[in-house]
Amino acid sequence: MLKYEFFIIIIVSGVIGSFIALVEYRISNNQSIVLPRSHCDNCGYILKWFDLIPIISYIFLLGKCRKCKFKINSSFFLIELLTIVSTTMIYIFTLNVKYIPFLFILISLSVQDFKNKFVSLYSILLLLLSTLLISFNIKKVFIVMVIYLFIFCFNNKFNFIGMADIDVLSICSLIFNINQLIYITLLSSSTCLIYFFLIKRKTKTIPFIPFIFIGTLISICIKK
């Protein structure tokens, strides 16, 4: 039974990852996410179903269009791989699927932040909804709201962190205890610093949500 569930999770996470990659790519290029059908940006070739199999199609086609051999954007492959690997990790370590919808939305936010340094309000609201479905505690919601308003006012004056980062961390606090939240914040900050030194270039802004995702994923996997 577990093997069957594991197989289903891999397929579903791959499809969701492919959808996330498509949405973020088209939004970044000011294209409709509905029409036209998936196609090659170079020759207009309409992709068949066997061209859209997550991971497998990209590898089989060597990352190129079947018709014109134009190089396919590698972000599709990377996002699909990230979604499958992270979802699989959660299932292996927790044998629980309740965090997976939350994870999908957090991946989408991470991609948005990394590519555009901007995230959609709708994605933030979906993340909030997914946490309330995991665990709803009216007392905790009230406490988080009070703390959030305080941080919002403080940050509005001193602007020490992006508001979307505060939104995501605040939403995470609804399903994680204080020790886990501290761990997520420290791990996110550490990996962000490593990234900053690795890119070896000065930049005014660094997308922080992808590093919150890393901290959150590890926290979920080691959560007892």
mmCIF file of C-alpha atoms in Angstrom:
data_model
loop_
_atom_site.group_PDB
_atom_site.id
_atom_site.type_symbol
_atom_site.label_atom_id
_atom_site.label_comp_id
_atom_site.label_asym_id
_atom_site.label_seq_id
_atom_site.Cartn_x
_atom_site.Cartn_y
_atom_site.Cartn_z
ATOM 1 C CA MET A 1 0.000 0.000 0.000
ATOM 2 C CA LEU A 2 2.809 2.374 0.915
ATOM 3 C CA LYS A 3 4.560 1.685 -2.404
ATOM 4 C CA TYR A 4 1.337 2.477 -4.257
ATOM 5 C CA GLU A 5 0.906 5.761 -2.382
ATOM 6 C CA PHE A 6 4.565 6.618 -2.963
ATOM 7 C CA PHE A 7 4.148 6.119 -6.714
ATOM 8 C CA ILE A 8 0.997 8.279 -6.797
ATOM 9 C CA ILE A 9 2.742 11.047 -4.838
ATOM 10 C CA ILE A 10 5.634 11.114 -7.312
ATOM 11 C CA ILE A 11 3.245 11.401 -10.278
ATOM 12 C CA VAL A 12 1.049 14.064 -8.684
ATOM 13 C CA SER A 13 4.002 16.133 -7.443
ATOM 14 C CA GLY A 14 5.577 16.005 -10.904
ATOM 15 C CA VAL A 15 2.369 17.237 -12.536
ATOM 16 C CA ILE A 16 1.963 20.000 -9.936
ATOM 17 C CA GLY A 17 5.601 20.985 -10.379
ATOM 18 C CA SER A 18 5.107 21.199 -14.145
ATOM 19 C CA PHE A 19 2.024 23.384 -13.624
ATOM 20 C CA ILE A 20 3.901 25.678 -11.207
ATOM 21 C CA ALA A 21 6.737 26.047 -13.733
ATOM 22 C CA LEU A 22 4.286 26.843 -16.544
ATOM 23 C CA VAL A 23 2.356 29.428 -14.518
ATOM 24 C CA GLU A 24 5.458 31.225 -13.276
ATOM 25 C CA TYR A 25 7.063 31.203 -16.730
ATOM 26 C CA ARG A 26 4.007 32.642 -18.449
ATOM 27 C CA ILE A 27 3.374 35.242 -15.760
ATOM 28 C CA SER A 28 7.026 36.338 -15.967
ATOM 29 C CA ASN A 29 6.614 36.762 -19.729
ATOM 30 C CA ASN A 30 3.202 38.470 -19.525
ATOM 31 C CA GLN A 31 1.421 35.543 -21.160
ATOM 32 C CA SER A 32 -1.936 33.955 -20.441
ATOM 33 C CA ILE A 33 -1.751 30.841 -18.279
ATOM 34 C CA VAL A 34 -4.753 29.358 -20.108
ATOM 35 C CA LEU A 35 -4.092 29.910 -23.813
ATOM 36 C CA PRO A 36 -2.403 29.004 -26.045
ATOM 37 C CA ARG A 37 -1.597 25.353 -25.379
ATOM 38 C CA SER A 38 1.923 24.418 -24.323
ATOM 39 C CA HIS A 39 4.209 25.062 -27.274
ATOM 40 C CA CYS A 40 7.775 25.747 -28.342
ATOM 41 C CA ASP A 41 8.543 29.467 -28.050
ATOM 42 C CA ASN A 42 10.837 29.243 -31.045
ATOM 43 C CA CYS A 43 8.882 27.354 -33.749
ATOM 44 C CA GLY A 44 5.373 27.244 -32.264
ATOM 45 C CA TYR A 45 5.226 23.423 -32.211
ATOM 46 C CA ILE A 46 2.254 22.340 -30.079
ATOM 47 C CA LEU A 47 3.530 19.879 -27.499
ATOM 48 C CA LYS A 48 1.956 16.435 -27.440
ATOM 49 C CA TRP A 49 1.111 14.621 -24.216
ATOM 50 C CA PHE A 50 4.314 12.592 -24.400
ATOM 51 C CA ASP A 51 6.304 15.846 -24.583
ATOM 52 C CA LEU A 52 4.827 16.958 -21.267
ATOM 53 C CA ILE A 53 5.721 14.051 -18.984
ATOM 54 C CA PRO A 54 7.537 15.665 -16.020
ATOM 55 C CA ILE A 55 11.296 15.022 -15.892
ATOM 56 C CA ILE A 56 11.161 12.088 -18.333
ATOM 57 C CA SER A 57 10.267 14.125 -21.435
ATOM 58 C CA TYR A 58 12.986 16.698 -20.736
ATOM 59 C CA ILE A 59 15.632 13.981 -20.341
ATOM 60 C CA PHE A 60 14.422 11.994 -23.362
ATOM 61 C CA LEU A 61 14.450 15.131 -25.569
ATOM 62 C CA LEU A 62 17.854 16.192 -24.170
ATOM 63 C CA GLY A 63 16.307 19.495 -23.121
ATOM 64 C CA LYS A 64 15.423 20.471 -26.703
ATOM 65 C CA CYS A 65 12.274 20.947 -28.783
ATOM 66 C CA ARG A 66 11.299 17.771 -30.615
ATOM 67 C CA LYS A 67 10.817 19.668 -33.901
ATOM 68 C CA CYS A 68 13.333 22.531 -34.110
ATOM 69 C CA LYS A 69 15.826 21.407 -31.414
ATOM 70 C CA PHE A 70 15.561 24.787 -29.694
ATOM 71 C CA LYS A 71 16.778 24.594 -26.110
ATOM 72 C CA ILE A 72 13.937 24.246 -23.571
ATOM 73 C CA ASN A 73 14.054 26.542 -20.561
ATOM 74 C CA SER A 74 15.769 24.480 -17.863
ATOM 75 C CA SER A 75 13.632 26.061 -15.126
ATOM 76 C CA PHE A 76 10.805 23.662 -16.062
ATOM 77 C CA PHE A 77 12.997 20.648 -15.341
ATOM 78 C CA LEU A 78 14.453 22.146 -12.150
ATOM 79 C CA ILE A 79 11.070 23.098 -10.675
ATOM 80 C CA GLU A 80 9.608 19.684 -11.503
ATOM 81 C CA LEU A 81 12.619 17.989 -9.909
ATOM 82 C CA LEU A 82 12.461 20.230 -6.840
ATOM 83 C CA THR A 83 8.761 19.505 -6.364
ATOM 84 C CA ILE A 84 9.166 15.742 -6.705
ATOM 85 C CA VAL A 85 12.237 15.535 -4.442
ATOM 86 C CA SER A 86 10.836 17.749 -1.671
ATOM 87 C CA THR A 87 7.430 16.039 -1.708
ATOM 88 C CA THR A 88 9.091 12.627 -1.609
ATOM 89 C CA MET A 89 11.275 13.732 1.302
ATOM 90 C CA ILE A 90 8.253 14.792 3.328
ATOM 91 C CA TYR A 91 6.452 11.529 2.663
ATOM 92 C CA ILE A 92 9.495 9.378 3.474
ATOM 93 C CA PHE A 93 10.268 11.192 6.729
ATOM 94 C CA THR A 94 6.717 11.784 7.952
ATOM 95 C CA LEU A 95 4.500 9.242 6.131
ATOM 96 C CA ASN A 96 1.996 12.085 6.087
ATOM 97 C CA VAL A 97 0.571 14.065 3.167
ATOM 98 C CA LYS A 98 -1.046 16.915 5.109
ATOM 99 C CA TYR A 99 1.911 19.257 4.550
ATOM 100 C CA ILE A 100 2.142 18.638 0.811
ATOM 101 C CA PRO A 101 -0.419 21.279 -0.395
ATOM 102 C CA PHE A 102 1.331 23.803 1.862
ATOM 103 C CA LEU A 103 4.634 22.758 0.292
ATOM 104 C CA PHE A 104 3.352 23.185 -3.274
ATOM 105 C CA ILE A 105 2.272 26.772 -2.595
ATOM 106 C CA LEU A 106 5.533 27.564 -0.813
ATOM 107 C CA ILE A 107 7.461 26.297 -3.840
ATOM 108 C CA SER A 108 5.365 28.552 -6.084
ATOM 109 C CA LEU A 109 6.112 31.534 -3.836
ATOM 110 C CA SER A 110 9.807 30.638 -3.848
ATOM 111 C CA VAL A 111 9.909 30.574 -7.646
ATOM 112 C CA GLN A 112 8.072 33.898 -7.856
ATOM 113 C CA ASP A 113 10.421 35.523 -5.361
ATOM 114 C CA PHE A 114 13.566 34.095 -6.955
ATOM 115 C CA LYS A 115 12.596 35.118 -10.493
ATOM 116 C CA ASN A 116 10.748 38.377 -9.957
ATOM 117 C CA LYS A 117 11.589 39.546 -6.413
ATOM 118 C CA PHE A 118 7.820 39.821 -6.090
ATOM 119 C CA VAL A 119 5.066 37.456 -4.995
ATOM 120 C CA SER A 120 1.350 37.331 -5.675
ATOM 121 C CA LEU A 121 -1.087 38.241 -2.911
ATOM 122 C CA TYR A 122 -3.276 35.340 -4.058
ATOM 123 C CA SER A 123 -0.402 32.924 -3.423
ATOM 124 C CA ILE A 124 0.060 34.340 0.083
ATOM 125 C CA LEU A 125 -3.652 33.874 0.792
ATOM 126 C CA LEU A 126 -3.533 30.312 -0.534
ATOM 127 C CA LEU A 127 -0.579 29.591 1.745
ATOM 128 C CA LEU A 128 -2.567 30.945 4.676
ATOM 129 C CA LEU A 129 -5.559 28.790 3.766
ATOM 130 C CA SER A 130 -3.379 25.681 3.505
ATOM 131 C CA THR A 131 -1.986 26.241 7.017
ATOM 132 C CA LEU A 132 -5.464 26.731 8.482
ATOM 133 C CA LEU A 133 -6.493 23.429 6.939
ATOM 134 C CA ILE A 134 -3.504 21.730 8.594
ATOM 135 C CA SER A 135 -4.121 23.211 12.009
ATOM 136 C CA PHE A 136 -6.586 25.836 13.202
ATOM 137 C CA ASN A 137 -6.204 27.279 16.680
ATOM 138 C CA ILE A 138 -8.088 30.525 17.241
ATOM 139 C CA LYS A 139 -5.879 31.504 20.175
ATOM 140 C CA LYS A 140 -2.718 31.016 18.146
ATOM 141 C CA VAL A 141 -4.196 32.895 15.181
ATOM 142 C CA PHE A 142 -4.978 35.862 17.436
ATOM 143 C CA ILE A 143 -1.474 35.890 18.949
ATOM 144 C CA VAL A 144 0.171 35.686 15.518
ATOM 145 C CA MET A 145 -2.030 38.522 14.233
ATOM 146 C CA VAL A 146 -0.977 40.798 17.120
ATOM 147 C CA ILE A 147 2.715 40.022 16.624
ATOM 148 C CA TYR A 148 2.348 40.425 12.865
ATOM 149 C CA LEU A 149 0.815 43.898 13.227
ATOM 150 C CA PHE A 150 3.645 44.948 15.541
ATOM 151 C CA ILE A 151 6.316 43.684 13.114
ATOM 152 C CA PHE A 152 4.446 45.229 10.187
ATOM 153 C CA CYS A 153 4.494 48.686 11.805
ATOM 154 C CA PHE A 154 8.139 48.324 12.822
ATOM 155 C CA ASN A 155 9.199 47.126 9.381
ATOM 156 C CA ASN A 156 7.148 49.812 7.661
ATOM 157 C CA LYS A 157 9.306 52.391 9.429
ATOM 158 C CA PHE A 158 12.745 50.754 9.203
ATOM 159 C CA ASN A 159 12.246 48.428 6.195
ATOM 160 C CA PHE A 160 14.671 45.752 7.408
ATOM 161 C CA ILE A 161 13.021 42.830 5.582
ATOM 162 C CA GLY A 162 10.589 42.282 2.726
ATOM 163 C CA MET A 163 6.935 42.220 3.752
ATOM 164 C CA ALA A 164 6.338 39.001 1.804
ATOM 165 C CA ASP A 165 9.056 37.346 3.922
ATOM 166 C CA ILE A 166 7.245 38.471 7.073
ATOM 167 C CA ASP A 167 3.956 37.199 5.645
ATOM 168 C CA VAL A 168 5.399 33.748 4.952
ATOM 169 C CA LEU A 169 7.165 33.436 8.319
ATOM 170 C CA SER A 170 4.016 34.573 10.124
ATOM 171 C CA ILE A 171 1.933 32.000 8.273
ATOM 172 C CA CYS A 172 4.503 29.297 9.084
ATOM 173 C CA SER A 173 4.184 30.183 12.766
ATOM 174 C CA LEU A 174 0.585 28.972 12.639
ATOM 175 C CA ILE A 175 1.680 25.353 12.200
ATOM 176 C CA PHE A 176 5.110 25.322 13.852
ATOM 177 C CA ASN A 177 5.995 25.886 17.496
ATOM 178 C CA ILE A 178 8.385 28.622 18.571
ATOM 179 C CA ASN A 179 11.461 26.361 18.630
ATOM 180 C CA GLN A 180 10.777 25.127 15.116
ATOM 181 C CA LEU A 181 10.145 28.670 13.890
ATOM 182 C CA ILE A 182 13.469 29.836 15.347
ATOM 183 C CA TYR A 183 15.159 26.865 13.694
ATOM 184 C CA ILE A 184 13.540 27.708 10.348
ATOM 185 C CA THR A 185 14.606 31.353 10.627
ATOM 186 C CA LEU A 186 18.196 30.506 11.565
ATOM 187 C CA LEU A 187 18.536 27.897 8.850
ATOM 188 C CA SER A 188 16.971 30.215 6.276
ATOM 189 C CA SER A 189 19.332 33.038 7.228
ATOM 190 C CA SER A 190 22.378 30.742 7.166
ATOM 191 C CA THR A 191 21.633 29.336 3.725
ATOM 192 C CA CYS A 192 20.847 32.836 2.463
ATOM 193 C CA LEU A 193 24.272 34.061 3.635
ATOM 194 C CA ILE A 194 25.954 31.121 1.921
ATOM 195 C CA TYR A 195 24.114 31.981 -1.294
ATOM 196 C CA PHE A 196 25.111 35.646 -0.949
ATOM 197 C CA PHE A 197 28.813 34.780 -0.724
ATOM 198 C CA LEU A 198 28.617 32.171 -3.495
ATOM 199 C CA ILE A 199 27.142 34.521 -6.093
ATOM 200 C CA LYS A 200 30.116 36.849 -5.509
ATOM 201 C CA ARG A 201 28.365 39.993 -6.587
ATOM 202 C CA LYS A 202 26.753 42.912 -4.859
ATOM 203 C CA THR A 203 22.990 43.061 -4.947
ATOM 204 C CA LYS A 204 20.456 45.264 -3.235
ATOM 205 C CA THR A 205 17.911 42.527 -2.676
ATOM 206 C CA ILE A 206 18.116 38.781 -2.168
ATOM 207 C CA PRO A 207 15.016 36.596 -2.532
ATOM 208 C CA PHE A 208 14.510 35.183 0.964
ATOM 209 C CA ILE A 209 11.416 32.993 0.510
ATOM 210 C CA PRO A 210 13.379 30.211 -1.262
ATOM 211 C CA PHE A 211 15.539 29.940 1.859
ATOM 212 C CA ILE A 212 12.462 29.916 4.086
ATOM 213 C CA PHE A 213 11.328 26.990 1.942
ATOM 214 C CA ILE A 214 14.611 25.158 2.616
ATOM 215 C CA GLY A 215 14.335 25.738 6.366
ATOM 216 C CA THR A 216 10.684 24.720 6.394
ATOM 217 C CA LEU A 217 11.280 21.549 4.390
ATOM 218 C CA ILE A 218 14.013 20.389 6.751
ATOM 219 C CA SER A 219 11.924 21.276 9.797
ATOM 220 C CA ILE A 220 8.976 19.222 8.503
ATOM 221 C CA CYS A 221 11.231 16.256 7.752
ATOM 222 C CA ILE A 222 12.832 16.162 11.217
ATOM 223 C CA LYS A 223 9.672 17.059 13.110
ATOM 224 C CA LYS A 224 8.818 14.409 15.696
#
